[in-house]
mmCIF file of C-alpha atoms and ligand atoms in Angstrom:
data_model
loop_
_atom_site.group_PDB
_atom_site.id
_atom_site.type_symbol
_atom_site.label_atom_id
_atom_site.label_comp_id
_atom_site.label_asym_id
_atom_site.label_seq_id
_atom_site.Cartn_x
_atom_site.Cartn_y
_atom_site.Cartn_z
ATOM 1 C CA UNK A 1 74.988 98.877 259.550
ATOM 2 C CA UNK A 2 72.743 97.615 262.369
ATOM 3 C CA UNK A 3 74.323 97.815 265.828
ATOM 4 C CA UNK A 4 76.113 94.753 266.923
ATOM 5 C CA UNK A 5 76.351 94.463 270.687
ATOM 6 C CA UNK A 6 79.503 93.236 272.215
ATOM 7 C CA UNK A 7 79.270 89.322 272.752
ATOM 8 C CA UNK A 8 81.603 86.967 274.556
ATOM 9 C CA UNK A 9 84.797 86.171 272.539
ATOM 10 C CA UNK A 10 83.717 82.471 272.107
ATOM 11 C CA UNK A 11 80.218 81.113 272.007
ATOM 12 C CA UNK A 12 79.381 77.436 272.229
ATOM 13 C CA UNK A 13 77.628 75.897 269.100
ATOM 14 C CA UNK A 14 74.226 75.925 271.010
ATOM 15 C CA UNK A 15 74.177 79.816 271.398
ATOM 16 C CA UNK A 16 73.857 82.639 268.811
ATOM 17 C CA UNK A 17 73.264 86.325 268.786
ATOM 18 C CA UNK A 18 70.974 87.918 266.402
ATOM 19 C CA UNK A 19 68.379 90.622 266.037
ATOM 20 C CA UNK A 20 65.036 89.921 267.373
ATOM 21 C CA UNK A 21 61.697 91.742 267.453
ATOM 22 C CA UNK A 22 62.058 95.478 266.982
ATOM 23 C CA UNK A 23 65.645 94.825 265.819
ATOM 24 C CA UNK A 24 66.616 94.456 269.480
ATOM 25 C CA UNK A 25 69.777 92.198 270.037
ATOM 26 C CA UNK A 26 68.781 88.584 271.289
ATOM 27 C CA UNK A 27 70.629 85.585 272.418
ATOM 28 C CA UNK A 28 69.077 82.254 271.154
ATOM 29 C CA UNK A 29 70.001 79.024 273.001
ATOM 30 C CA UNK A 30 69.336 75.658 271.439
ATOM 31 C CA UNK A 31 70.669 73.309 274.160
ATOM 32 C CA UNK A 32 70.584 69.526 274.496
ATOM 33 C CA UNK A 33 67.793 69.882 277.252
ATOM 34 C CA UNK A 34 66.171 73.059 276.462
ATOM 35 C CA UNK A 35 65.877 76.136 274.206
ATOM 36 C CA UNK A 36 65.473 79.772 275.114
ATOM 37 C CA UNK A 37 65.625 83.400 273.912
ATOM 38 C CA UNK A 38 67.060 86.248 276.002
ATOM 39 C CA UNK A 39 66.990 89.913 274.944
ATOM 40 C CA UNK A 40 69.870 92.062 276.083
ATOM 41 C CA UNK A 41 67.255 94.615 276.680
ATOM 42 C CA UNK A 42 66.582 93.902 280.406
ATOM 43 C CA UNK A 43 68.411 90.556 280.283
ATOM 44 C CA UNK A 44 64.812 89.532 279.619
ATOM 45 C CA UNK A 45 64.168 85.772 279.064
ATOM 46 C CA UNK A 46 61.336 85.795 276.735
ATOM 47 C CA UNK A 47 61.081 82.111 275.922
ATOM 48 C CA UNK A 48 62.052 78.721 277.461
ATOM 49 C CA UNK A 49 61.029 75.301 276.321
ATOM 50 C CA UNK A 50 62.381 72.281 278.103
ATOM 51 C CA UNK A 51 63.393 69.594 275.550
ATOM 52 C CA UNK A 52 60.357 67.438 274.703
ATOM 53 C CA UNK A 53 58.092 69.864 276.576
ATOM 54 C CA UNK A 54 55.902 72.982 276.030
ATOM 55 C CA UNK A 55 56.798 76.561 275.968
ATOM 56 C CA UNK A 56 56.633 77.611 279.573
ATOM 57 C CA UNK A 57 56.783 81.431 279.504
ATOM 58 C CA UNK A 58 54.124 83.715 278.212
ATOM 59 C CA UNK A 59 54.830 86.639 275.914
ATOM 60 C CA UNK A 60 52.178 89.106 274.857
ATOM 61 C CA UNK A 61 51.609 89.173 270.985
ATOM 62 C CA UNK A 62 51.349 92.843 271.426
ATOM 63 C CA UNK A 63 54.438 93.525 273.459
ATOM 64 C CA UNK A 64 56.613 96.373 272.493
ATOM 65 C CA UNK A 65 60.280 95.912 271.501
ATOM 66 C CA UNK A 66 61.612 99.355 271.906
ATOM 67 C CA UNK A 67 64.900 100.684 273.707
ATOM 68 C CA UNK A 68 62.830 102.636 276.014
ATOM 69 C CA UNK A 69 59.939 100.387 276.863
ATOM 70 C CA UNK A 70 59.297 97.163 278.998
ATOM 71 C CA UNK A 71 58.910 93.845 276.997
ATOM 72 C CA UNK A 72 55.414 92.448 278.173
ATOM 73 C CA UNK A 73 56.069 88.876 279.103
ATOM 74 C CA UNK A 74 58.867 86.335 279.861
ATOM 75 C CA UNK A 75 60.805 87.311 282.941
ATOM 76 C CA UNK A 76 61.374 91.017 283.420
ATOM 77 C CA UNK A 77 63.878 91.851 286.112
ATOM 78 C CA UNK A 78 62.403 94.431 288.448
ATOM 79 C CA UNK A 79 65.373 96.389 290.172
ATOM 80 C CA UNK A 80 66.167 98.509 292.255
ATOM 81 C CA UNK A 81 62.579 99.233 293.253
ATOM 82 C CA UNK A 82 59.429 97.388 292.650
ATOM 83 C CA UNK A 83 56.178 99.048 291.320
ATOM 84 C CA UNK A 84 56.097 102.775 292.009
ATOM 85 C CA UNK A 85 59.043 104.342 293.510
ATOM 86 C CA UNK A 86 58.187 105.866 296.960
ATOM 87 C CA UNK A 87 58.710 109.558 296.840
ATOM 88 C CA UNK A 88 59.651 109.593 293.149
ATOM 89 C CA UNK A 89 56.258 109.763 291.288
ATOM 90 C CA UNK A 90 57.821 110.054 287.854
ATOM 91 C CA UNK A 91 60.323 107.167 288.294
ATOM 92 C CA UNK A 92 59.646 104.338 285.976
ATOM 93 C CA UNK A 93 57.512 101.387 287.338
ATOM 94 C CA UNK A 94 59.639 98.384 288.518
ATOM 95 C CA UNK A 95 62.987 100.201 288.233
ATOM 96 C CA UNK A 96 65.469 100.714 285.423
ATOM 97 C CA UNK A 97 66.926 97.186 284.980
ATOM 98 C CA UNK A 98 64.138 96.085 282.420
ATOM 99 C CA UNK A 99 64.516 99.287 280.428
ATOM 100 C CA UNK A 100 68.296 99.121 280.182
ATOM 101 C CA UNK A 101 70.542 97.095 277.769
ATOM 102 C CA UNK A 102 72.587 94.615 279.708
ATOM 103 C CA UNK A 103 76.105 93.207 278.623
ATOM 104 C CA UNK A 104 76.207 89.546 277.455
ATOM 105 C CA UNK A 105 79.455 88.465 279.132
ATOM 106 C CA UNK A 106 79.676 84.772 278.997
ATOM 107 C CA UNK A 107 78.255 81.538 277.677
ATOM 108 C CA UNK A 108 79.340 78.054 278.651
ATOM 109 C CA UNK A 109 77.934 74.477 278.165
ATOM 110 C CA UNK A 110 77.859 72.514 281.418
ATOM 111 C CA UNK A 111 76.765 69.135 280.997
ATOM 112 C CA UNK A 112 73.477 69.160 279.182
ATOM 113 C CA UNK A 113 72.725 72.800 280.356
ATOM 114 C CA UNK A 114 73.855 76.061 278.807
ATOM 115 C CA UNK A 115 74.882 78.875 281.282
ATOM 116 C CA UNK A 116 74.816 82.334 280.245
ATOM 117 C CA UNK A 117 75.915 85.489 282.101
ATOM 118 C CA UNK A 118 74.686 89.067 281.638
ATOM 119 C CA UNK A 119 76.038 92.190 283.419
ATOM 120 C CA UNK A 120 74.681 95.632 284.334
ATOM 121 C CA UNK A 121 76.524 98.193 286.111
ATOM 122 C CA UNK A 122 75.563 101.832 287.110
ATOM 123 C CA UNK A 123 75.626 104.230 284.160
ATOM 124 C CA UNK A 124 75.279 108.048 283.888
ATOM 125 C CA UNK A 125 71.461 107.384 283.479
ATOM 126 C CA UNK A 126 71.226 105.223 286.465
ATOM 127 C CA UNK A 127 73.164 107.381 288.680
ATOM 128 C CA UNK A 128 70.816 110.141 287.746
ATOM 129 C CA UNK A 129 67.760 107.994 288.610
ATOM 130 C CA UNK A 130 65.764 107.692 291.997
ATOM 131 C CA UNK A 131 68.414 104.956 292.880
ATOM 132 C CA UNK A 132 71.773 106.769 292.065
ATOM 133 C CA UNK A 133 74.081 104.209 293.685
ATOM 134 C CA UNK A 134 77.154 102.342 292.262
ATOM 135 C CA UNK A 135 76.488 98.781 291.854
ATOM 136 C CA UNK A 136 77.102 95.607 289.717
ATOM 137 C CA UNK A 137 74.328 93.089 288.711
ATOM 138 C CA UNK A 138 75.216 89.715 287.398
ATOM 139 C CA UNK A 139 72.517 87.670 286.082
ATOM 140 C CA UNK A 140 72.997 83.974 285.308
ATOM 141 C CA UNK A 141 70.513 81.936 283.105
ATOM 142 C CA UNK A 142 70.780 78.274 283.079
ATOM 143 C CA UNK A 143 68.830 76.689 280.199
ATOM 144 C CA UNK A 144 67.985 72.943 280.380
ATOM 145 C CA UNK A 145 65.236 70.775 281.695
ATOM 146 C CA UNK A 146 64.855 73.432 284.377
ATOM 147 C CA UNK A 147 65.317 77.084 283.968
ATOM 148 C CA UNK A 148 67.545 78.551 286.714
ATOM 149 C CA UNK A 149 67.778 82.395 287.157
ATOM 150 C CA UNK A 150 70.194 83.859 289.513
ATOM 151 C CA UNK A 151 70.505 87.660 290.143
ATOM 152 C CA UNK A 152 73.473 88.656 292.095
ATOM 153 C CA UNK A 153 73.661 92.395 293.161
ATOM 154 C CA UNK A 154 76.850 93.988 294.616
ATOM 155 C CA UNK A 155 77.155 97.203 296.361
ATOM 156 C CA UNK A 156 80.025 99.279 295.047
ATOM 157 C CA UNK A 157 79.166 102.245 297.459
ATOM 158 C CA UNK A 158 81.303 103.109 300.462
ATOM 159 C CA UNK A 159 77.951 103.002 302.504
ATOM 160 C CA UNK A 160 75.150 100.633 302.925
ATOM 161 C CA UNK A 161 72.287 100.555 300.281
ATOM 162 C CA UNK A 162 68.916 98.985 300.247
ATOM 163 C CA UNK A 163 66.896 97.882 297.115
ATOM 164 C CA UNK A 164 63.918 95.732 296.155
ATOM 165 C CA UNK A 165 64.239 93.098 293.377
ATOM 166 C CA UNK A 166 61.788 90.782 291.504
ATOM 167 C CA UNK A 167 61.864 88.153 288.768
ATOM 168 C CA UNK A 168 58.405 89.083 287.406
ATOM 169 C CA UNK A 169 57.780 85.703 285.633
ATOM 170 C CA UNK A 170 54.872 85.483 283.245
ATOM 171 C CA UNK A 171 53.795 81.708 282.884
ATOM 172 C CA UNK A 172 51.706 80.393 280.094
ATOM 173 C CA UNK A 173 48.527 78.589 281.352
ATOM 174 C CA UNK A 174 45.561 77.162 279.306
ATOM 175 C CA UNK A 175 42.885 79.053 281.218
ATOM 176 C CA UNK A 176 43.656 80.902 284.415
ATOM 177 C CA UNK A 177 39.995 80.332 285.701
ATOM 178 C CA UNK A 178 41.108 76.743 286.121
ATOM 179 C CA UNK A 179 44.446 77.137 287.707
ATOM 180 C CA UNK A 180 45.578 77.108 291.184
ATOM 181 C CA UNK A 181 48.757 78.387 292.786
ATOM 182 C CA UNK A 182 49.970 76.173 295.726
ATOM 183 C CA UNK A 183 52.609 76.843 298.291
ATOM 184 C CA UNK A 184 51.268 80.012 299.757
ATOM 185 C CA UNK A 185 48.693 78.591 301.969
ATOM 186 C CA UNK A 186 48.742 80.301 305.402
ATOM 187 C CA UNK A 187 50.856 83.213 304.247
ATOM 188 C CA UNK A 188 49.235 86.691 304.675
ATOM 189 C CA UNK A 189 49.443 89.081 301.838
ATOM 190 C CA UNK A 190 49.350 92.751 300.900
ATOM 191 C CA UNK A 191 46.479 93.273 298.554
ATOM 192 C CA UNK A 192 47.579 95.820 295.932
ATOM 193 C CA UNK A 193 44.004 96.279 294.818
ATOM 194 C CA UNK A 194 42.969 97.289 298.401
ATOM 195 C CA UNK A 195 45.459 99.911 299.135
ATOM 196 C CA UNK A 196 47.981 97.270 300.318
ATOM 197 C CA UNK A 197 45.909 96.416 303.246
ATOM 198 C CA UNK A 198 47.149 93.018 304.931
ATOM 199 C CA UNK A 199 44.870 90.009 304.363
ATOM 200 C CA UNK A 200 45.184 86.944 306.354
ATOM 201 C CA UNK A 201 46.587 83.692 304.815
ATOM 202 C CA UNK A 202 44.205 81.416 303.189
ATOM 203 C CA UNK A 203 43.951 77.661 303.760
ATOM 204 C CA UNK A 204 43.584 76.786 300.093
ATOM 205 C CA UNK A 205 45.774 77.415 296.972
ATOM 206 C CA UNK A 206 45.188 80.712 295.354
ATOM 207 C CA UNK A 207 42.297 80.556 292.695
ATOM 208 C CA UNK A 208 41.579 83.211 290.042
ATOM 209 C CA UNK A 209 37.970 84.689 289.869
ATOM 210 C CA UNK A 210 38.791 88.458 289.450
ATOM 211 C CA UNK A 211 41.870 90.748 288.975
ATOM 212 C CA UNK A 212 44.281 89.540 291.410
ATOM 213 C CA UNK A 213 47.437 91.420 292.623
ATOM 214 C CA UNK A 214 48.972 90.100 295.822
ATOM 215 C CA UNK A 215 52.363 90.510 297.618
ATOM 216 C CA UNK A 216 53.185 87.657 299.937
ATOM 217 C CA UNK A 217 55.834 88.716 302.405
ATOM 218 C CA UNK A 218 57.953 86.527 304.622
ATOM 219 C CA UNK A 219 57.620 83.465 302.673
ATOM 220 C CA UNK A 220 60.592 81.264 301.353
ATOM 221 C CA UNK A 221 58.108 78.498 299.940
ATOM 222 C CA UNK A 222 58.297 77.058 296.514
ATOM 223 C CA UNK A 223 55.032 77.759 294.593
ATOM 224 C CA UNK A 224 53.387 75.448 292.224
ATOM 225 C CA UNK A 225 51.172 76.632 289.244
ATOM 226 C CA UNK A 226 48.818 73.683 288.877
ATOM 227 C CA UNK A 227 47.040 73.749 285.437
ATOM 228 C CA UNK A 228 44.595 70.867 284.807
ATOM 229 C CA UNK A 229 45.507 71.359 281.082
ATOM 230 C CA UNK A 230 49.065 70.207 281.589
ATOM 231 C CA UNK A 231 51.193 73.523 281.793
ATOM 232 C CA UNK A 232 51.933 72.914 285.680
ATOM 233 C CA UNK A 233 55.200 74.432 286.812
ATOM 234 C CA UNK A 234 57.030 74.585 290.141
ATOM 235 C CA UNK A 235 59.074 77.562 291.019
ATOM 236 C CA UNK A 236 61.606 76.966 293.804
ATOM 237 C CA UNK A 237 63.670 79.924 295.172
ATOM 238 C CA UNK A 238 66.607 80.912 297.389
ATOM 239 C CA UNK A 239 67.234 84.114 299.119
ATOM 240 C CA UNK A 240 63.812 85.411 298.193
ATOM 241 C CA UNK A 241 61.297 86.191 300.998
ATOM 242 C CA UNK A 242 58.532 87.687 298.936
ATOM 243 C CA UNK A 243 56.150 86.164 296.271
ATOM 244 C CA UNK A 244 53.908 88.197 293.993
ATOM 245 C CA UNK A 245 50.904 86.721 292.330
ATOM 246 C CA UNK A 246 49.217 88.628 289.460
ATOM 247 C CA UNK A 247 46.557 88.408 286.716
ATOM 248 C CA UNK A 248 45.093 91.614 285.325
ATOM 249 C CA UNK A 249 41.781 90.114 284.360
ATOM 250 C CA UNK A 250 39.714 91.646 281.681
ATOM 251 C CA UNK A 251 39.332 95.366 282.367
ATOM 252 C CA UNK A 252 43.090 95.975 283.346
ATOM 253 C CA UNK A 253 44.127 93.874 280.320
ATOM 254 C CA UNK A 254 41.982 96.259 278.141
ATOM 255 C CA UNK A 255 43.612 99.187 279.674
ATOM 256 C CA UNK A 256 47.208 98.064 278.877
ATOM 257 C CA UNK A 257 48.219 98.872 275.281
ATOM 258 C CA UNK A 258 50.794 96.239 275.152
ATOM 259 C CA UNK A 259 48.529 93.551 276.382
ATOM 260 C CA UNK A 260 45.934 91.937 274.246
ATOM 261 C CA UNK A 261 42.340 92.092 275.471
ATOM 262 C CA UNK A 262 41.782 88.539 275.655
ATOM 263 C CA UNK A 263 45.255 87.539 276.648
ATOM 264 C CA UNK A 264 44.634 87.562 280.380
ATOM 265 C CA UNK A 265 43.058 84.209 280.266
ATOM 266 C CA UNK A 266 46.297 82.491 279.109
ATOM 267 C CA UNK A 267 48.904 83.782 281.752
ATOM 268 C CA UNK A 268 49.626 84.158 285.385
ATOM 269 C CA UNK A 269 52.638 85.876 287.168
ATOM 270 C CA UNK A 270 54.330 84.113 289.973
ATOM 271 C CA UNK A 271 57.259 86.423 290.958
ATOM 272 C CA UNK A 272 60.220 85.558 292.937
ATOM 273 C CA UNK A 273 60.975 88.849 294.959
ATOM 274 C CA UNK A 274 62.388 90.794 297.897
ATOM 275 C CA UNK A 275 60.040 93.876 298.234
ATOM 276 C CA UNK A 276 58.753 96.094 300.951
ATOM 277 C CA UNK A 277 59.493 94.666 304.341
ATOM 278 C CA UNK A 278 61.625 92.064 302.707
ATOM 279 C CA UNK A 279 63.948 94.518 300.833
ATOM 280 C CA UNK A 280 67.666 93.751 300.627
ATOM 281 C CA UNK A 281 70.249 95.762 302.589
ATOM 282 C CA UNK A 282 73.897 95.448 301.493
ATOM 283 C CA UNK A 283 76.975 96.735 303.358
ATOM 284 C CA UNK A 284 79.746 98.205 301.300
ATOM 285 C CA UNK A 285 81.205 95.666 298.971
ATOM 286 C CA UNK A 286 78.683 93.028 299.977
ATOM 287 C CA UNK A 287 76.641 90.842 297.430
ATOM 288 C CA UNK A 288 73.357 89.251 297.499
ATOM 289 C CA UNK A 289 71.884 86.481 295.197
ATOM 290 C CA UNK A 290 68.324 85.765 294.612
ATOM 291 C CA UNK A 291 67.511 82.677 292.697
ATOM 292 C CA UNK A 292 64.444 81.109 290.959
ATOM 293 C CA UNK A 293 64.364 77.667 289.417
ATOM 294 C CA UNK A 294 61.433 76.793 287.142
ATOM 295 C CA UNK A 295 60.587 73.250 286.310
ATOM 296 C CA UNK A 296 57.684 71.902 284.167
ATOM 297 C CA UNK A 297 55.716 69.237 285.884
ATOM 298 C CA UNK A 298 53.559 66.654 284.133
HETATM 299 O O1 TA6 B 301 53.708 92.307 289.764
HETATM 300 C C1 TA6 B 301 52.289 92.760 289.733
HETATM 301 C C2 TA6 B 301 52.318 94.302 289.341
HETATM 302 O O2 TA6 B 301 53.095 95.031 290.202
HETATM 303 C C3 TA6 B 301 51.045 94.794 289.046
HETATM 304 O O3 TA6 B 301 50.548 95.693 289.905
HETATM 305 C C4 TA6 B 301 50.862 95.334 287.604
HETATM 306 O O4 TA6 B 301 51.100 96.531 287.491
HETATM 307 C C5 TA6 B 301 52.013 94.430 287.003
HETATM 308 O O5 TA6 B 301 53.084 94.412 288.008
HETATM 309 C C6 TA6 B 301 52.694 95.058 285.681
HETATM 310 O O6 TA6 B 301 53.391 96.058 285.903
HETATM 311 P P1 TA6 B 301 53.893 96.748 284.532
HETATM 312 O O7 TA6 B 301 54.794 98.000 284.925
HETATM 313 O O8 TA6 B 301 54.827 95.847 283.844
HETATM 314 O O9 TA6 B 301 52.701 97.268 283.782
#
């Protein structure tokens, strides 16, 4: 008998739970204004299509769907650290949230939107990790003409904690070599390909001519992925002060076993984050909510 994860007592007609790739539990949404797929593994949105529109998120055709591996594509949640964990070389990149099964706690229809809530609390495994704190994470996914993602973290410890977070959004583009990312003009960035040295802000939107891996700090600006082939998307954000822009290009794509060799041309990551100097500090009992809102633009 395949494992049936606990689901909310009542589900609206637009929501169903089933088994997806790799037999992993998946929530499928067929709302009036948009459709989506969310795996309980990492509460990872792997597909979103606004009604009458095109699929907006990119998912690798070679992604793994395993209980102990990250799904390559969609919107992985990086928490409670981003990238490598300082002082813990064996800790999983980008934290444990994307490698853990979340609870599906609620689903509601709100007008033309469908609002889903997922929960992750500390477990024996997380308490044995490089970030052993007691916490609650609530993730609200609103599916409609826009995709709204809200990650709320509550500190359940008697002392303050700090953490990093990112909604590591993979966007589908026609050809990344023709794409520009606007909204980050003038913002300095840390170049992950140059030992995190700081580079001055540019006056032009970001263009892609090689592997690109940049951390923009201290920016609250919305970003727009401008794709001349018609896949343009805006990403507005709240309570997020960092933005990460990534494309692996050819060599890095070939080096990743869950990423197709030629797939790098069809995706770009624009990530809503609080990392490094923008990390979040929570006092006991305090909560913080970071939000990203994606909208396809014609
Ligand atoms: O967000 C950019 C980045 O940190 C890159 O450095 C690259 O490693 C990417 O994330 C993917 O990381 P992953 O652990 O999913 O292979």
